[in-house]
GROMACS .gro file of C-alpha atoms in nm:
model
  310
    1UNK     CA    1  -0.606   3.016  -6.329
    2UNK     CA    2  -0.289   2.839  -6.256
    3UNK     CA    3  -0.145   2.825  -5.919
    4UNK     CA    4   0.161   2.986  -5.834
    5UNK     CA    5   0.389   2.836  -5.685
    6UNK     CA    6   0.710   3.043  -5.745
    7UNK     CA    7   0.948   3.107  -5.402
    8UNK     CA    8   0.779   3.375  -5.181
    9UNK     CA    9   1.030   3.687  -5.231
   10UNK     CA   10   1.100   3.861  -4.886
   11UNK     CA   11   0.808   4.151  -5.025
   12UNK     CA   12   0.570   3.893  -5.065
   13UNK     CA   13   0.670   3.763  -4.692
   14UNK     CA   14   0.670   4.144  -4.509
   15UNK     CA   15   0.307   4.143  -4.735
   16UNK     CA   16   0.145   3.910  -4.602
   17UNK     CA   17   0.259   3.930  -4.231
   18UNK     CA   18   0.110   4.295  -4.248
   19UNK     CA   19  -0.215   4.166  -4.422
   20UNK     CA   20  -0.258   3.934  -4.110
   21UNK     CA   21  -0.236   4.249  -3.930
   22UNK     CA   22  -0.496   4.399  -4.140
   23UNK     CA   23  -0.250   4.716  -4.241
   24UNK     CA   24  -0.198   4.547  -4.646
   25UNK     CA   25  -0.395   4.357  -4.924
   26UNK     CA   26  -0.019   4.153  -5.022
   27UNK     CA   27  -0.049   3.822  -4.959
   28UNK     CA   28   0.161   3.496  -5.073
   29UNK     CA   29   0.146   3.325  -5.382
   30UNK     CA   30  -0.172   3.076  -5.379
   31UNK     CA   31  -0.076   2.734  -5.243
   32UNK     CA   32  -0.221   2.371  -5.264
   33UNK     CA   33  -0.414   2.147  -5.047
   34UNK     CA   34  -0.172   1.953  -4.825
   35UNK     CA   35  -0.127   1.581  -4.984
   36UNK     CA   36   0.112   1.248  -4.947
   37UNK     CA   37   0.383   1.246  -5.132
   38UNK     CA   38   0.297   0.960  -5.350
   39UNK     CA   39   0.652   0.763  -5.181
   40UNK     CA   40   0.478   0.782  -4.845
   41UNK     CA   41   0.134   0.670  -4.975
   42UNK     CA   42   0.299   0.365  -5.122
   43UNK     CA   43   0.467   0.286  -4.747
   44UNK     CA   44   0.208   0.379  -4.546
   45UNK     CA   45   0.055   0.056  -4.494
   46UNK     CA   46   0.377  -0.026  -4.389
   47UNK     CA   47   0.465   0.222  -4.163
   48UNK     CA   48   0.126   0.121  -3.979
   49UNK     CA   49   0.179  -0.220  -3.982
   50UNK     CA   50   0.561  -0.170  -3.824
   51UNK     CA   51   0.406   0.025  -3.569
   52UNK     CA   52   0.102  -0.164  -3.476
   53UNK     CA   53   0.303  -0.475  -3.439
   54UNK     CA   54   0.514  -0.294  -3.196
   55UNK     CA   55   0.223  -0.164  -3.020
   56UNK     CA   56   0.055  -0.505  -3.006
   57UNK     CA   57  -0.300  -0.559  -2.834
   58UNK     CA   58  -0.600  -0.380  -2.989
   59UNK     CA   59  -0.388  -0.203  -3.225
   60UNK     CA   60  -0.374  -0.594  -3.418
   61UNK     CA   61  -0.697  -0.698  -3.314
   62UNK     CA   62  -0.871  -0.340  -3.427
   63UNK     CA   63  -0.629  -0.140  -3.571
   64UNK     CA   64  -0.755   0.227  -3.570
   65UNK     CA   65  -0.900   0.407  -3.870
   66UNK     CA   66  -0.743   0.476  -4.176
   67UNK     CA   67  -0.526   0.171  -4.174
   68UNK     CA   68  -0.402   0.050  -4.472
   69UNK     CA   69  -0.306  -0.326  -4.629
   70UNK     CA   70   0.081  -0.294  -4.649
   71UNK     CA   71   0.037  -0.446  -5.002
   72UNK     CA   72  -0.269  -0.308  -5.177
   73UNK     CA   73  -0.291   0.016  -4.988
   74UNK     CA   74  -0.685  -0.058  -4.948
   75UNK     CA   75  -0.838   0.015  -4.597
   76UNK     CA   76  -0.798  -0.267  -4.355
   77UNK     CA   77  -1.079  -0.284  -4.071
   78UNK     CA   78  -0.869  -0.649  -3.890
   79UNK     CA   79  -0.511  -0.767  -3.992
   80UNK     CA   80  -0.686  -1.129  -3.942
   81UNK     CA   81  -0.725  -1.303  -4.292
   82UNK     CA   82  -1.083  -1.429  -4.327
   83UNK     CA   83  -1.064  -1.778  -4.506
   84UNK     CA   84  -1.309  -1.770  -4.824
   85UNK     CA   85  -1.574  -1.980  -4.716
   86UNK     CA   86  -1.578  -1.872  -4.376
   87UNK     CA   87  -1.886  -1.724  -4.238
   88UNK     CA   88  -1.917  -1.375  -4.108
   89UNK     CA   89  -2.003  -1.504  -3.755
   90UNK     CA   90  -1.738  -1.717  -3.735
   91UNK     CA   91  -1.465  -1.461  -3.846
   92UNK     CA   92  -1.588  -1.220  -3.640
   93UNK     CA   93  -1.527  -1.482  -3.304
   94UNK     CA   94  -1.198  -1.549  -3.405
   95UNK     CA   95  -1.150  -1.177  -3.421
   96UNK     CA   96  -1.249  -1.195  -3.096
   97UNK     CA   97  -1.088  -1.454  -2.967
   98UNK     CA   98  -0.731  -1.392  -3.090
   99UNK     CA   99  -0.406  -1.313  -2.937
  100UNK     CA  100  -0.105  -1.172  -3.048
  101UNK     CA  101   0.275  -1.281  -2.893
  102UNK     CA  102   0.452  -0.952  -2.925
  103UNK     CA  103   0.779  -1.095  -3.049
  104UNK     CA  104   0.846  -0.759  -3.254
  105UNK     CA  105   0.806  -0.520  -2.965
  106UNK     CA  106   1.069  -0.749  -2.756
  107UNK     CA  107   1.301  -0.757  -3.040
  108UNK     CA  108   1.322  -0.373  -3.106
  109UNK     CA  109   1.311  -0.348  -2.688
  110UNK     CA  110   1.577  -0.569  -2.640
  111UNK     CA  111   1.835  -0.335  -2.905
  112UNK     CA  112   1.661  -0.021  -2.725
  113UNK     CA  113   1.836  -0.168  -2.390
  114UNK     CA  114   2.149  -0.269  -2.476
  115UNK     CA  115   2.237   0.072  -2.636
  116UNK     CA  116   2.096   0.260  -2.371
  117UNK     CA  117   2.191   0.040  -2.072
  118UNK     CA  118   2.490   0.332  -1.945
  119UNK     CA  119   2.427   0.711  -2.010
  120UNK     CA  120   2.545   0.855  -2.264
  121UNK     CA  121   2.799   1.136  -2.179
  122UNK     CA  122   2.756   1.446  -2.329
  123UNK     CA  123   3.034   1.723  -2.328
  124UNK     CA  124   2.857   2.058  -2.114
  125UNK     CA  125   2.598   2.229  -2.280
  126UNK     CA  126   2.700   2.636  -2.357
  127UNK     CA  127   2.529   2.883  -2.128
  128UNK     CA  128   2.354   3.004  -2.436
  129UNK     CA  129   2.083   2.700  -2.416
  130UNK     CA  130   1.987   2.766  -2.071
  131UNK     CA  131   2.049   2.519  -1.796
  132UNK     CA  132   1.755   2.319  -1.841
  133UNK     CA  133   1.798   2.188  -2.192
  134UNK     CA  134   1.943   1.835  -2.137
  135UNK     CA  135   1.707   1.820  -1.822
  136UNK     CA  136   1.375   1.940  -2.045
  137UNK     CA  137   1.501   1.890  -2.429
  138UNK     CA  138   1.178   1.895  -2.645
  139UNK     CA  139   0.993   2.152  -2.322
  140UNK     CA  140   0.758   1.868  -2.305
  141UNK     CA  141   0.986   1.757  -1.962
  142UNK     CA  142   1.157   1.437  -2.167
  143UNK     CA  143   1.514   1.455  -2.108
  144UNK     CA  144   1.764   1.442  -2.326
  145UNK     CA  145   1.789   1.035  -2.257
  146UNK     CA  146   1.463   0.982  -2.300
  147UNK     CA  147   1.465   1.173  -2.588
  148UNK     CA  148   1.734   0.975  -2.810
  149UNK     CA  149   1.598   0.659  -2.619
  150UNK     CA  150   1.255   0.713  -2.767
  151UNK     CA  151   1.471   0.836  -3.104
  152UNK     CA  152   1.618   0.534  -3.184
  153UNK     CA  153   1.297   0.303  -3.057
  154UNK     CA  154   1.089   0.478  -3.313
  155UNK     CA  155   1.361   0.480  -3.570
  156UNK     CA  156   1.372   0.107  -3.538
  157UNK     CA  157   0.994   0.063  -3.554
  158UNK     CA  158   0.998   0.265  -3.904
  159UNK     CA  159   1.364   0.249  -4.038
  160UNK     CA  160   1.396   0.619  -3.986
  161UNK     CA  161   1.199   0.960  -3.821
  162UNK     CA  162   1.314   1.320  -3.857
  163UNK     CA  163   1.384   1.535  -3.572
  164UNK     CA  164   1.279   1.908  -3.577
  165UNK     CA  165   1.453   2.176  -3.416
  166UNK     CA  166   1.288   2.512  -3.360
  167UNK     CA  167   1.356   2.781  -3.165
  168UNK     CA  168   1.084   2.950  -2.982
  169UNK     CA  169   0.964   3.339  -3.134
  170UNK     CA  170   1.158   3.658  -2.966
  171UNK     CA  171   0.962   3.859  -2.759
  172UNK     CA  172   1.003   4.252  -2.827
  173UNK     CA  173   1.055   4.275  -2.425
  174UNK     CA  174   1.414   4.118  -2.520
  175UNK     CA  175   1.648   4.399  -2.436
  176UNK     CA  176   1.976   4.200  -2.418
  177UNK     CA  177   2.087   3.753  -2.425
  178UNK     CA  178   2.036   3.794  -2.017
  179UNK     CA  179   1.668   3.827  -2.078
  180UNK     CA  180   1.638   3.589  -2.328
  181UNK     CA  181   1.810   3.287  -2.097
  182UNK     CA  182   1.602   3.498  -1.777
  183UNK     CA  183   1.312   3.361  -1.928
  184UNK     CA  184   1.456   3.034  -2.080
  185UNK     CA  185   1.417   3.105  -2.449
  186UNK     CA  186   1.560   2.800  -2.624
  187UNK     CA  187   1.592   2.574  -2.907
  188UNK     CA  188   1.405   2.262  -2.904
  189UNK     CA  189   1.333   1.954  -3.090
  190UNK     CA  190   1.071   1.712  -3.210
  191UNK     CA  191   0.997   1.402  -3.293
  192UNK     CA  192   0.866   1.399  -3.668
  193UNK     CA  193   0.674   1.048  -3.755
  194UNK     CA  194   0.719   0.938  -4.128
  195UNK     CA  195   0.377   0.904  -4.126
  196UNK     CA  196   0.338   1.287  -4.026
  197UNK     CA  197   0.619   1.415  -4.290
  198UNK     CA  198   0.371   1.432  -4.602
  199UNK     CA  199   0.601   1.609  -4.825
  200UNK     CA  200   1.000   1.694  -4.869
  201UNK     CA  201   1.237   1.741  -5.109
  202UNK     CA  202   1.603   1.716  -5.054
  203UNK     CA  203   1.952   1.851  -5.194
  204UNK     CA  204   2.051   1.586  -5.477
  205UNK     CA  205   2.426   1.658  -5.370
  206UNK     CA  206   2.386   1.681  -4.954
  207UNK     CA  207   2.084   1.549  -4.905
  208UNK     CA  208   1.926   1.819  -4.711
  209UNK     CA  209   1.608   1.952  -4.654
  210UNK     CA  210   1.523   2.213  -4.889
  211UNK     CA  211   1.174   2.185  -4.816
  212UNK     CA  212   0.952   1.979  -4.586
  213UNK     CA  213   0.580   1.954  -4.537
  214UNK     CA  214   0.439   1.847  -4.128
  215UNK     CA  215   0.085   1.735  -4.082
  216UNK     CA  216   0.025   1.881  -3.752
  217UNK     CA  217  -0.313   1.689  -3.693
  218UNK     CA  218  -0.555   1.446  -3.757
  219UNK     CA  219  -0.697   1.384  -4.136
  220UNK     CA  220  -1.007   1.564  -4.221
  221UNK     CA  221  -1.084   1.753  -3.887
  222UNK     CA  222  -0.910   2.109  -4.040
  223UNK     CA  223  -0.568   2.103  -3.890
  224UNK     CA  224  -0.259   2.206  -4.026
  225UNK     CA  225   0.043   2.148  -4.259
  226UNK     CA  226   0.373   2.327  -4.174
  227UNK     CA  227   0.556   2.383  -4.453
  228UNK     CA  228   0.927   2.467  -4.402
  229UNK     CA  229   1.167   2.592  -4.652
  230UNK     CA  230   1.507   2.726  -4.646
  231UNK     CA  231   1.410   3.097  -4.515
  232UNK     CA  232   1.050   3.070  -4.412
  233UNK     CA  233   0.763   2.840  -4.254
  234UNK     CA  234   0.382   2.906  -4.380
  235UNK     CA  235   0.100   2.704  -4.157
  236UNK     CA  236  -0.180   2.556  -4.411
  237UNK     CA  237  -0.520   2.443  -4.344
  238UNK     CA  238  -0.678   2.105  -4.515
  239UNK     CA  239  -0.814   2.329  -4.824
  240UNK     CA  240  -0.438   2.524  -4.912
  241UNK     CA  241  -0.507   2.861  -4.705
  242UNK     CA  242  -0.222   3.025  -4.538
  243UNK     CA  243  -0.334   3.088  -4.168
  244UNK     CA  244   0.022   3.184  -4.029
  245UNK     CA  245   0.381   3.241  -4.182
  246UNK     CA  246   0.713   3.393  -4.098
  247UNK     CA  247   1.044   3.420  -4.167
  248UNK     CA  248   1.366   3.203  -3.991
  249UNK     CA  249   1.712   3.282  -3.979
  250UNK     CA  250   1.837   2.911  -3.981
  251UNK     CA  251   1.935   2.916  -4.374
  252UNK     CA  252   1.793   2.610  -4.383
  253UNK     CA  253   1.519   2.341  -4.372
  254UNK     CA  254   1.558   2.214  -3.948
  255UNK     CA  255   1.461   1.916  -4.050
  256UNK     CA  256   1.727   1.595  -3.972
  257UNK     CA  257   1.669   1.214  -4.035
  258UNK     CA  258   1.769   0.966  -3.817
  259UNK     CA  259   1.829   0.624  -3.996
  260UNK     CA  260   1.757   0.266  -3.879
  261UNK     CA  261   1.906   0.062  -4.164
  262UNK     CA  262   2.091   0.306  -4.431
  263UNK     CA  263   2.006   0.164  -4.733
  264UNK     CA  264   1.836   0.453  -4.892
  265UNK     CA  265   1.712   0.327  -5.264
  266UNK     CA  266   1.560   0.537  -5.538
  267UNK     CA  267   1.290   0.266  -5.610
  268UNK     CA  268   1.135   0.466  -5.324
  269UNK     CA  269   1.068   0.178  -5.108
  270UNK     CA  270   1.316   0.284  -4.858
  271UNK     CA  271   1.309   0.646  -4.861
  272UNK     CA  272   1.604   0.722  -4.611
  273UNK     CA  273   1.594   0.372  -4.407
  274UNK     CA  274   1.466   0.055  -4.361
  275UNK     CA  275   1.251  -0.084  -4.047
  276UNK     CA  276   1.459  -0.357  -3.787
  277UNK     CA  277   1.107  -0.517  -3.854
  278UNK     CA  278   1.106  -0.531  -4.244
  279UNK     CA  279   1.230  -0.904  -4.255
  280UNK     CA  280   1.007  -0.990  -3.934
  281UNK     CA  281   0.691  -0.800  -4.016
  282UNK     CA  282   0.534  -1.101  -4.226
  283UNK     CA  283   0.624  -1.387  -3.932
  284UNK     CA  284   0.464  -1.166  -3.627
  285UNK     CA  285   0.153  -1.166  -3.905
  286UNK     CA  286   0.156  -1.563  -3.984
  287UNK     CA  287   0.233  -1.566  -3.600
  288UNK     CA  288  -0.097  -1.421  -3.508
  289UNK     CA  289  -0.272  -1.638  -3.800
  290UNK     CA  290  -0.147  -1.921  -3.677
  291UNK     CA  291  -0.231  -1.838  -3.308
  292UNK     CA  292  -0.554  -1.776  -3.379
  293UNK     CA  293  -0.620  -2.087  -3.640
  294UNK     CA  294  -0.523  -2.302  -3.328
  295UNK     CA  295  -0.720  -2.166  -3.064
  296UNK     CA  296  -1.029  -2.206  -3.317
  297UNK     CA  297  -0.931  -2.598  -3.396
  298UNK     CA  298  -0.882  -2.658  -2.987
  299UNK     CA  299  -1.186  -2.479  -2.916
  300UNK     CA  300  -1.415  -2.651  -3.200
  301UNK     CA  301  -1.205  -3.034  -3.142
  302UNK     CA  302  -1.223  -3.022  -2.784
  303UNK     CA  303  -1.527  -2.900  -2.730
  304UNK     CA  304  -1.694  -3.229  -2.788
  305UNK     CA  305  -1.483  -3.410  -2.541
  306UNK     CA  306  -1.642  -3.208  -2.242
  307UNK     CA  307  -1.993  -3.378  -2.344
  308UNK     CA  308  -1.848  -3.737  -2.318
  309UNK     CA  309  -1.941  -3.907  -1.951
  310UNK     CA  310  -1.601  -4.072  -1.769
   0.00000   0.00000   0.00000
């Protein structure tokens, strides 16, 4: 049986919210398992690497699972090259021996600074939002300075994130707007990781989000995908079952991109922006091979020395 995967009409929607309440059988059109689109699969050992050099420490030495080679995609257990001839033992003591000099994190720190060095003013923000939204902007108690500071770091590190903005379910205790800013009711936004936005498609005119797919977890331990489009959201679990959906009144996807480098390409390589660590990635690696290739000679060379009597 095929799967459908036609636009939920607004039946199918009022369906399935009242089968989730147990009072219908409708339900929405069958939906796949959540997968990459194959434009992030092909960066994503890029997008690791960009952010693992920025992170610096263990994250080179032993980057976390489910890192990938930047070039052939295959898992990558130590971004240390092991020479051809060398012996296990031996690689494994420079592995532990190495050190990294985080040039990349001071680069992208340095541009993070100067922007960010005087406030930013902002005209005041309409009663509407509540008092507390430049104070507590994503309700996670980041301000909105932090916010855009941490924005633009991150945009740097990858060449571009998206930014959700959601606004929190009405209650049915809402009698009037009073009781809706009484009890702080708000939108909000997010910080959406490339390597979290698994799916999209955009408007080949304005390049907006007609549709967007969120991994809201970790691989393989049964979280969920959000998938937005223009008049709904459905939450999906790792094997394509609907666990939660309703409508929104935005009119469209509230998904926005914010760019490093704008030099979107349709090779797919640069799928909205380009990392301020694209041309620098490959000398913080040879950095770190190099570092480590000397402290092995000093250590080997020298050692000798320490044996010889004055």
């Amino acid at each position: 049986m095929a799967t459908d995967l036609r636009p939920p009409t607004s039946d199918d929607l009022n369906g399935t919210m009242a089968a989730m309440d147990g009072s219908q059988s409708t339900s929405w059109p069958q939906q796949p398992k959540p997968t990459r689109n194959p434009i992030l699969t092909a960066n994503l050992g890029w997008y690791q690497l960009y952010a693992n050099l920025f992170r610096g420490g263990q994250y080179i030495f032993n980057p976390p699972s489910g890192t990938r080679h930047p070039v052939n995609g295959e898992p990558l257990s130590s971004y240390l090259v092991q020479h051809q001839a060398e012996p296990a033992e031996e690689y494994n003591a420079r592995v532990r021996d190495s050190f990294n000099l985080p040039y990349c994190r001071e680069i992208v720190n340095i541009y993070t600074s100067t922007l960010f060095r005087q406030d930013v003013f902002r005209d005041p923000v309409s009663k509407i939002f509540g008092a507390n939204y430049l104070a507590d902007i994503d309700m996670m108690g980041h301000s909105a300075r932090e916010f855009l500071r941490r924005s633009f770091t991150l945009a740097q590190v990858y060449g571009w994130i998206g930014v959700l903005t959601d606004f929190p379910p009405a209650s049915d205790e809402y009698v009037s707007l009073y009781h809706e800013q009484q009890d702080e009711r708000r939108p909000y936004s997010r910080i959406v990781l490339p390597t979290r936005l698994w799916d999209w498609q955009r408007d080949p005119v304005s390049g907006a989000f007609t549709y967007a797919a969120i991994w809201n977890g970790i691989e393989g331990k049964g979280n969920r995908c959000r998938r937005w489009f223009e008049d709904y959201w459905l939450d999906v679990d790792a094997d394509g079952e609907i666990v939660a959906g309703a409508e929104h009144s935005f009119g469209r996807v509230p998904l926005d991109v914010l760019v490093c480098q704008d030099v979107e390409s349709d090779d797919g390589f640069a799928p909205f922006g380009q990392s301020a660590l694209a041309d620098i990635a490959n000398i913080g690696l040879h950095l770190y091979q190099m570092c480590s290739l000397l402290e092995r000679h000093q250590r080997l060379a020298l050692f000798a020395f320490l044996h010889i009597k004055a």
